[in-house]
Structure formats: structure tokens, C-alpha cells
Amino acid sequence: MKFRKLAALGVTAAAALGIFGAVTAQDALSGDLEIFSWWTGGGEAAGLEALIASFTETNPGVNIINSAVAGGSGVNARAVLTTRMLGGDPPDTFQVHAGAELNDLWVRAGLMEPLNDIFEANGWMEQYPQGLLDLISDDAGNIYSVPVNIHRSNVLWYVPGNLEEWGVTVPANWSEFVDTTCPALQAAGVTPLAVGENWTQAHLWESVALAELGVDGYNGLWSGATSWTSPEAVGVWETFGQVLACSNDDRNALSWQDASRQVADGEAAFNIMGDWAAGYFLVDLALEPGTGFSWAASPGTDGTFMMLSDTFGLPVGAPNATNVRAWLTFLGSAEAQDIFNPLKGSLPANTTADIGNAELYNAYFQDAYADWTGNAIVGSQAHGAVASPAFTNGFSGIIASYGADGDASSAAANTATLALQTGIGG
Amino acid sequence: MAAQATVSSAPPRRRRFNRDRLTAILMILPSLIFIAIFVYGFIAQTGYTSLTDSNALQQLSRLPANFIGFSNYNDMINGTLNERFRTDMVNTVFFTVLFIVTCLVLGIGLAILLDQKVKGESIFRTIFLFPMALSFVVTGVVWKWLFNPTSGLNALPTLIGLPRGEFRWFISQESTLNFFWQDVPTILGFAVAAILVLAAVYFWIKKRSMVAAFVMAGGLLLVALVTFGDPNSLITLERPEQKGFNLALIALVVAAAWQMSGYTMAMYLAGLRGIPEELREAARVDGASEFGVYLRVVLPLLAPITLSAMIILGHISLKIFDLAYTMGGGDNLFIDMPGLNMYFLTFRGQDFARGATVAMVMLVMVAFVIVPYLITQLRGEKSL
């Protein structure tokens, strides 16, 4: 009698607990969710806020902690993140660039949880392009992060009316730029190419390298198939030097906005910058796409889309893993990507997003999306897709030295040493 | 310590003294322990890290760092990839010397002017001292605007119809006093020899001591070694690497001196106020001109102030980070400083070992400035 009563009670309790447990897992999440990023200003911070607001609406029980660290375009944030991960105090989820920055550090150290179940449960394996999935997976096919957006690195910006006035056209490749476009513009008293501080020079370098080496040659730099000291690779540095000679000489005084602004102000003809510049032209400078400013693939890279992508992952030992999984499921959905990307000014990574909606995505992004789905895709070096942070740091030193002495063969040899030292192409 | 021991051996006060002493030890024990751990302990750890190949991937994978001896240091001096470190070393020497000299000259000049019993002295004092209240970050941003080659100070002459200034300030790529990195051992050798010879002459004139002969012999031996030996072979870097005084550093010096010369002035002013008026009167009675009073009476009495100011300014300039960072955006090698390189190696490159190596080099440089000062201070206390 007594035993039965107890057992019944136990069963009831278990059932109640089970139901309750199911409720907490699916409908009523609770507890904290710490989101770590370097999105502290402008459209990207607004986008993150909007995402958080939307997530909190459906999950009112979750207390979201937005730990964004400002400064140094992510350098400070990554320093804090490394310290926290070393100290065994990981945030629940953190921002990381797809590619080498994710794979060569966090995945290789075994600190990320595979997220294949989320991708499979939501049909994302078909909704995300294979080239992007490759950047966030290891060789065994484990996927480690959820991409939120796509940026394009190899974009040439200009003002169509100004080019007409100066009598030049968009150069098809770098030799045309150096031999024809550049002298014509210099004769007209216009800076042919506006370039800013060190990292924007590295950003220019990758566009030049892609144009000179082609897709296979460029990818070969990172896989080891292209030698850094080959005549072609030295040639990249030589072309880069000729291109720099066509640029403003106060490079080190300018931020990327300053350089882009020179194009809008008519002081310079062209600028090569990632497509976050579209948001700057559109919102900050209030120019109309197509007339006030226009764009093309950087010279010699037509048909190739050099990409970078911000992603969020789940570190091993995250205190609120259940909440993170719910957050990542939301983050990868077309709905969330349509909230975030119009504000940040980037392409949605999920192909089922509402890209055709002209209210959300402006003319630039309509155009870029066609390239994203139709072009060959390569990863950006300056933004962590193909090279580790150690390489990127050393490379900025080589760019700076090259800016001072213009010695192409020494720059090529130093890059080869750096690649060897940091395990690139090995 | 010796002086204290003799005091404590006086029998009647022994017990009370011991209790005092116990209290004193207990009082300073916590700070001693904390300083031992958080200052010297971490210096030791940084030193050890610089002898390993520690990096973020290795640490995150929970792998032990491998001990590799001094090869990071060798890499810094001779490795083709560490040109930035070598540029920083040269930059920091030129910057430190110029910055200290500018601050001292401006500081003593302002102090002497203010010492002339001008009306509203306290207002001027506040004005000159005010920049010190700012952070170097603010100074860097403001002077970056002022030095903008197209719209800043360079545009000033156009206001009165003169041509625009041409100097590119902090983005200038010009340099003078050029030499090759491979020449550094020779230059250092001659510099040390010159110091030794000067010290020998000084000892001989002041004290006529035999020390002078030894020091002189050492200096001359060094000159012979540098001249007839092959000191440049100490550098194994093959590619000749040109270094020099980057004119862009002038911009950095102006901004830093603008901030710190007011502080130097305050130090000198305190020193001037400490000189008894009778001394100056006596000199004047003896027929010294006002200039002579300053040159022969005031300045020699200010020597200790100059030393303190040099130490304070020296360690600021050797460790400078924020000013160069805000002005140069981080990667302008013409005004780059070791502190920036350390930060980028450690946190952007995630190469903890090489970052620690730069940190240790900086520590040694600062120690060269601070330690002699501490020794003279300690000696001074003992003789009291």
C-alpha cells in the first residue's frame, strides 16, 4: 500500500518535472545570456540591439548581458576574450570572423562546441552557401559557428559624375589603372586612389594580390600551393608599390572614413574599401547609390567575391548553453538576418533572407547579392578569413616597412618567413 | 641597516624598540607581500615568458610553453621580421633625448620668467600646468588635428598671406642622421667609450683619484676594440637596414613637451623658491650681473631638480604608448614606440613570448634610468 502510494507520487512528480522541464527548454528560457562582441558603435551596435530586443520579446525570461568591448577594431575585444578563455571564464557566446580566426585558434585549441544539430534541425545546410560552411567547419565536417552577415572586401568606390568630368573610366585591371587612369587623373590634379592608415593598405594589398594571382593563385598563398617568393608573388608587391605611388601621401593620417570621404568630396577618384563603405556613403554622407556614388569589383577581380563574415559560436563550458543554442537558432534564421543586416549594412548569410525587399536592402546590396551567389568566393586576409591573428599582425609590420622602403623582394621574403613562422600554407 | 643595528643595541630602550619594530614590520608586511607578488613576481613571470615560445593557441590548448633560451631576443635584434622592434629602439632613443631636452629648456625658461614676480603669477602657473591634467590620449587627438598637413598648423601662414607650410608633421617619411642597423654596435661602443673618457676627466679634475686612470684605461681600451675589432659582425642580420631620426618624431615631441613642460616648470619653480634670497643678494653684492646670478648661483643649485625631472620625463618617454597610438593610429612606423609593438605583438598577434621580450627590453631601458637615481637616493639617505 504504502509503497504503491509512494511510487504513484514519484511517477506524478516525475511527470510534472518532465513537463516542466520541457517547458523550460522550449518555451520559457530563463537565466542569463552573455553576448561578447566588438560592436559598440554605429549601425552594427544598433543591429545588435535590435536583435537582442527581438530575441527578448520571444524569450522574456532571458536576461541578456551585452558585453561589447570597444576599440582597436576588435583587437581589445579579442585581448579580453583570450584572457577570459585562458582563465576558464568563457562568455556564453562571442563574435569571431569566419575562417582562420575561428579555426586556427578556437577550434584548434578544442574550445568550441560543434553546432551541426542546430544547422540540421533548421535546414541551414541547404540555406547557407557551401563556401561559407567550409569556412566555419573543420575537416571532419563539424560546424562551429553561426554566420550573421557577409561583407565584401574587393570593392572599388567612385562618383560616376566626377569620372566623366575627369574623362576617365573604371579601370578593368591594375595595369590599366597604373598606365592610363593614374597619369590622366594626376594631370587633372586629382588623387587617383585614396588610401588610409595601415590596415586599409593591407586591405588594398589583398585586392591587388587577388587581381594579380587570380583565385587559384591567391588561395594557393594560404594553402601553400603558391610560393610567397615566386616571381608572381613578388610581382604583387611591385604592382602594390605602383598603386601606392598613385595614392595620396598622407595615408597614415587618414582613417578609412577619411579616405572614402575624399572620393565623395571629389578630391580623389577611387577608393578600395569593404562594403561597409556603402553604409558610410548612404547614411553618413547621404548620397544616392548609383548617382551619388557607385561601385565595381576592384580592378582585375570581376567575377570574384572576397568575403568576410561575422559569426557567433558556443564555447566549451559556456554557463548558459541552452540559452546560447536558442540565441544561435534565432541568429541564423532569415528573420534575424533581415533585422540585423539592413542596420549594419551587410549581406545576409542565410540565402532565404528577404534580399529582394528593396526597403531592407538597397541597390548596392541587391547588386552585391547577385555577385555573392554567382561569383567565385575567396576569403579576406586583412579581416581574418584566411590567415591567423599572428600572421595578420606581422603582415601589418611588413606593409608598414614596405611603405617606408618600397623594397618588393624584401617584403616578399619577409612575408615568406612570416608565413613559415605562423604556419600559413603548412 | 647598519645604522639601525647600532641604535638597537642600546640596552635601556631595547624592549620598547622591539615592540615598535614588530608593529612596523606588521604594518608594512601586507604591502611587501603584495608588491612581491604583483610587481616582482609578475616581472619574473614576464621574464620567464620571454624565454619561451608561449602563444595564445598553445596556452588555450593547455600545452606547456617550451623553454627556448634567449632566441626571442636574438630574433628581435637579428630576425628579418622584427624590423619594427629595431625601428622602435632607434625612435625611442631620439624621442627620449629630444623630449627631455625640450621639456627641461622650456620648463626652466618658464620658471625663470615666472620667478620675476610677475603680476597674476598664479594664473600663468595654472595655465602652464593645465595641459598636464589632460590624458595623453586627448593630447594626441588634439595635436593630430593641429598637425593635419593640409588644414592644421600648416594653414596658419595663409591667414596673413604667406605660403602654406610644407612640413608633413607626424606623417612625414623623411629622416636625417641616417645609419644602418649593422652600425649600432660601433655607435654604442663609441658612445660608451666617450662617456667613460668624460667620466675619467671629471674624476681627475674633481678628485685627482686613481679611479680616473682605470676608467680612462677602460675607455681607451673600448675605443681600440671598436676601431680594430669588427663589432658590426655582432649583428647577423644580412639585409642592410637603414635607420635614422624620423622627422615625424618632431610632431610627437611637440605634443609631449606641450603636455609635460608645464610640470617641469612647476618643479623648477619650487626649486627656485627654495633658493634663499640671501645667496642671490650676496652674488649681486659681489658684482655679479643678473645673468651671472642665474648662471653661477641658481642653475648649479637646481641640479638635483634637473636630475629628478630627467628621471620622471625619461621614464614617461620610454614607456609612452597612448600619445603615439592616438597620433599614428597604431601602425605608423615613423613615430612607433616599443610600447605599441608590445601591445600589438601580445594582443593582436597573440604572441605572448615576443610581447614579453619587448616588455623586458623596455624594463631594462627604464631600469637604466631609474636605478642610478635610486642608488644616489639611497646613498644620500645613508649619509644623513
Coordinates of N, CA and C in Angstrom, one line a residue, chain A residues 24-35 46-66 92-93 118 124 320-333 335-337 339-340:
Chain A
T24 N 10.6 24.6 -19.8 CA 11.8 25.5 -19.7 C 12.7 25.4 -20.9
A25 N 12.8 24.2 -21.4 CA 13.7 24.1 -22.6 C 13.2 24.7 -23.8
Q26 N 11.9 24.7 -24.0 CA 11.4 25.1 -25.3 C 10.7 26.5 -25.2
D27 N 9.9 26.7 -24.2 CA 9.1 27.9 -24.3 C 9.6 29.0 -23.3
A28 N 9.9 28.6 -22.1 CA 10.3 29.7 -21.2 C 11.7 29.6 -20.7
L29 N 12.6 30.1 -21.5 CA 14.0 30.1 -21.1 C 14.2 31.1 -20.0
S30 N 15.2 30.8 -19.1 CA 15.4 31.8 -18.1 C 16.9 31.8 -17.8
G31 N 17.3 32.7 -17.0 CA 18.7 32.8 -16.7 C 19.4 33.9 -17.6
D32 N 20.7 33.9 -17.6 CA 21.5 34.9 -18.3 C 21.9 34.4 -19.7
L33 N 22.3 35.4 -20.5 CA 22.9 35.1 -21.8 C 23.9 36.2 -22.1
E34 N 25.2 35.9 -22.0 CA 26.2 37.0 -22.2 C 26.7 36.9 -23.6
I35 N 26.5 38.0 -24.3 CA 26.9 38.1 -25.7 C 28.1 39.0 -25.8
A46 N 23.6 49.2 -33.4 CA 22.1 49.3 -33.5 C 21.5 47.9 -33.9
G47 N 22.2 47.3 -34.9 CA 21.8 45.9 -35.3 C 21.7 44.9 -34.2
L48 N 22.8 44.9 -33.4 CA 22.9 44.0 -32.2 C 21.7 44.3 -31.2
E49 N 21.5 45.6 -31.0 CA 20.4 46.0 -30.1 C 19.1 45.5 -30.6
A50 N 18.9 45.6 -31.9 CA 17.6 45.2 -32.5 C 17.4 43.7 -32.4
L51 N 18.5 43.0 -32.6 CA 18.5 41.5 -32.4 C 18.1 41.1 -31.0
I52 N 18.8 41.8 -30.1 CA 18.5 41.5 -28.6 C 17.1 41.8 -28.3
A53 N 16.5 42.9 -28.8 CA 15.2 43.3 -28.5 C 14.2 42.2 -29.0
S54 N 14.5 41.8 -30.3 CA 13.6 40.8 -30.8 C 13.6 39.5 -30.1
F55 N 14.9 39.1 -29.7 CA 15.0 37.8 -29.0 C 14.4 37.9 -27.6
T56 N 14.5 39.0 -27.0 CA 13.9 39.2 -25.6 C 12.3 39.1 -25.7
E57 N 11.8 39.6 -26.8 CA 10.3 39.6 -27.0 C 9.8 38.1 -26.9
T58 N 10.5 37.2 -27.6 CA 10.0 35.8 -27.6 C 10.5 35.1 -26.4
N59 N 11.6 35.6 -25.8 CA 12.1 34.9 -24.6 C 12.3 35.9 -23.4
P60 N 11.1 36.3 -22.9 CA 11.2 37.4 -21.9 C 12.0 37.0 -20.6
G61 N 12.1 35.6 -20.4 CA 12.8 35.2 -19.2 C 14.3 35.3 -19.2
V62 N 14.9 35.5 -20.4 CA 16.3 35.5 -20.5 C 16.9 36.9 -20.3
N63 N 17.8 37.0 -19.4 CA 18.4 38.3 -19.1 C 19.7 38.4 -20.0
I64 N 19.7 39.3 -21.0 CA 20.8 39.3 -21.9 C 21.8 40.3 -21.4
I65 N 23.1 39.9 -21.3 CA 24.2 40.8 -21.0 C 25.0 41.1 -22.2
N66 N 24.9 42.3 -22.6 CA 25.7 42.7 -23.9 C 27.1 43.2 -23.5
D92 N 29.0 33.5 -22.8 CA 28.1 32.4 -23.4 C 28.3 32.3 -24.9
T93 N 28.5 33.4 -25.6 CA 28.7 33.3 -27.0 C 29.5 34.5 -27.4
I118 N 22.1 22.1 -34.7 CA 21.3 23.3 -35.0 C 21.1 23.5 -36.5
W124 N 19.6 24.6 -42.3 CA 20.6 25.6 -42.8 C 21.6 25.0 -43.7
N320 N 25.6 29.2 -19.9 CA 24.1 29.1 -20.2 C 24.0 28.5 -21.6
A321 N 24.5 27.3 -21.8 CA 24.5 26.7 -23.2 C 23.1 26.6 -23.8
T322 N 22.1 26.3 -23.0 CA 20.7 26.2 -23.5 C 20.3 27.5 -24.2
N323 N 20.5 28.6 -23.4 CA 20.2 29.9 -23.9 C 20.9 30.2 -25.2
V324 N 22.2 29.8 -25.2 CA 23.0 30.1 -26.4 C 22.5 29.4 -27.6
R325 N 22.1 28.2 -27.4 CA 21.5 27.4 -28.6 C 20.3 28.1 -29.1
A326 N 19.4 28.6 -28.2 CA 18.2 29.3 -28.6 C 18.6 30.6 -29.4
W327 N 19.6 31.3 -28.8 CA 20.1 32.5 -29.4 C 20.7 32.3 -30.8
L328 N 21.5 31.2 -30.9 CA 22.1 31.0 -32.2 C 21.0 30.5 -33.3
T329 N 20.0 29.8 -32.8 CA 19.0 29.3 -33.7 C 18.2 30.6 -34.2
F330 N 18.0 31.5 -33.4 CA 17.4 32.8 -33.8 C 18.3 33.5 -34.7
L331 N 19.6 33.6 -34.4 CA 20.6 34.4 -35.1 C 20.7 34.0 -36.6
G332 N 20.6 32.6 -36.8 CA 20.8 32.1 -38.1 C 19.6 32.2 -39.0
S333 N 18.4 32.5 -38.4 CA 17.2 32.5 -39.1 C 17.1 33.7 -40.1
E335 N 14.7 35.6 -40.5 CA 14.1 36.7 -39.8 C 15.1 37.6 -39.1
A336 N 16.0 36.9 -38.3 CA 17.0 37.7 -37.6 C 18.0 38.4 -38.5
Q337 N 18.3 37.7 -39.6 CA 19.3 38.3 -40.6 C 18.7 39.5 -41.3
I339 N 16.7 41.5 -39.8 CA 16.7 42.6 -38.8 C 18.0 43.2 -38.7
F340 N 19.1 42.4 -38.6 CA 20.4 42.9 -38.4 C 21.1 43.6 -39.6

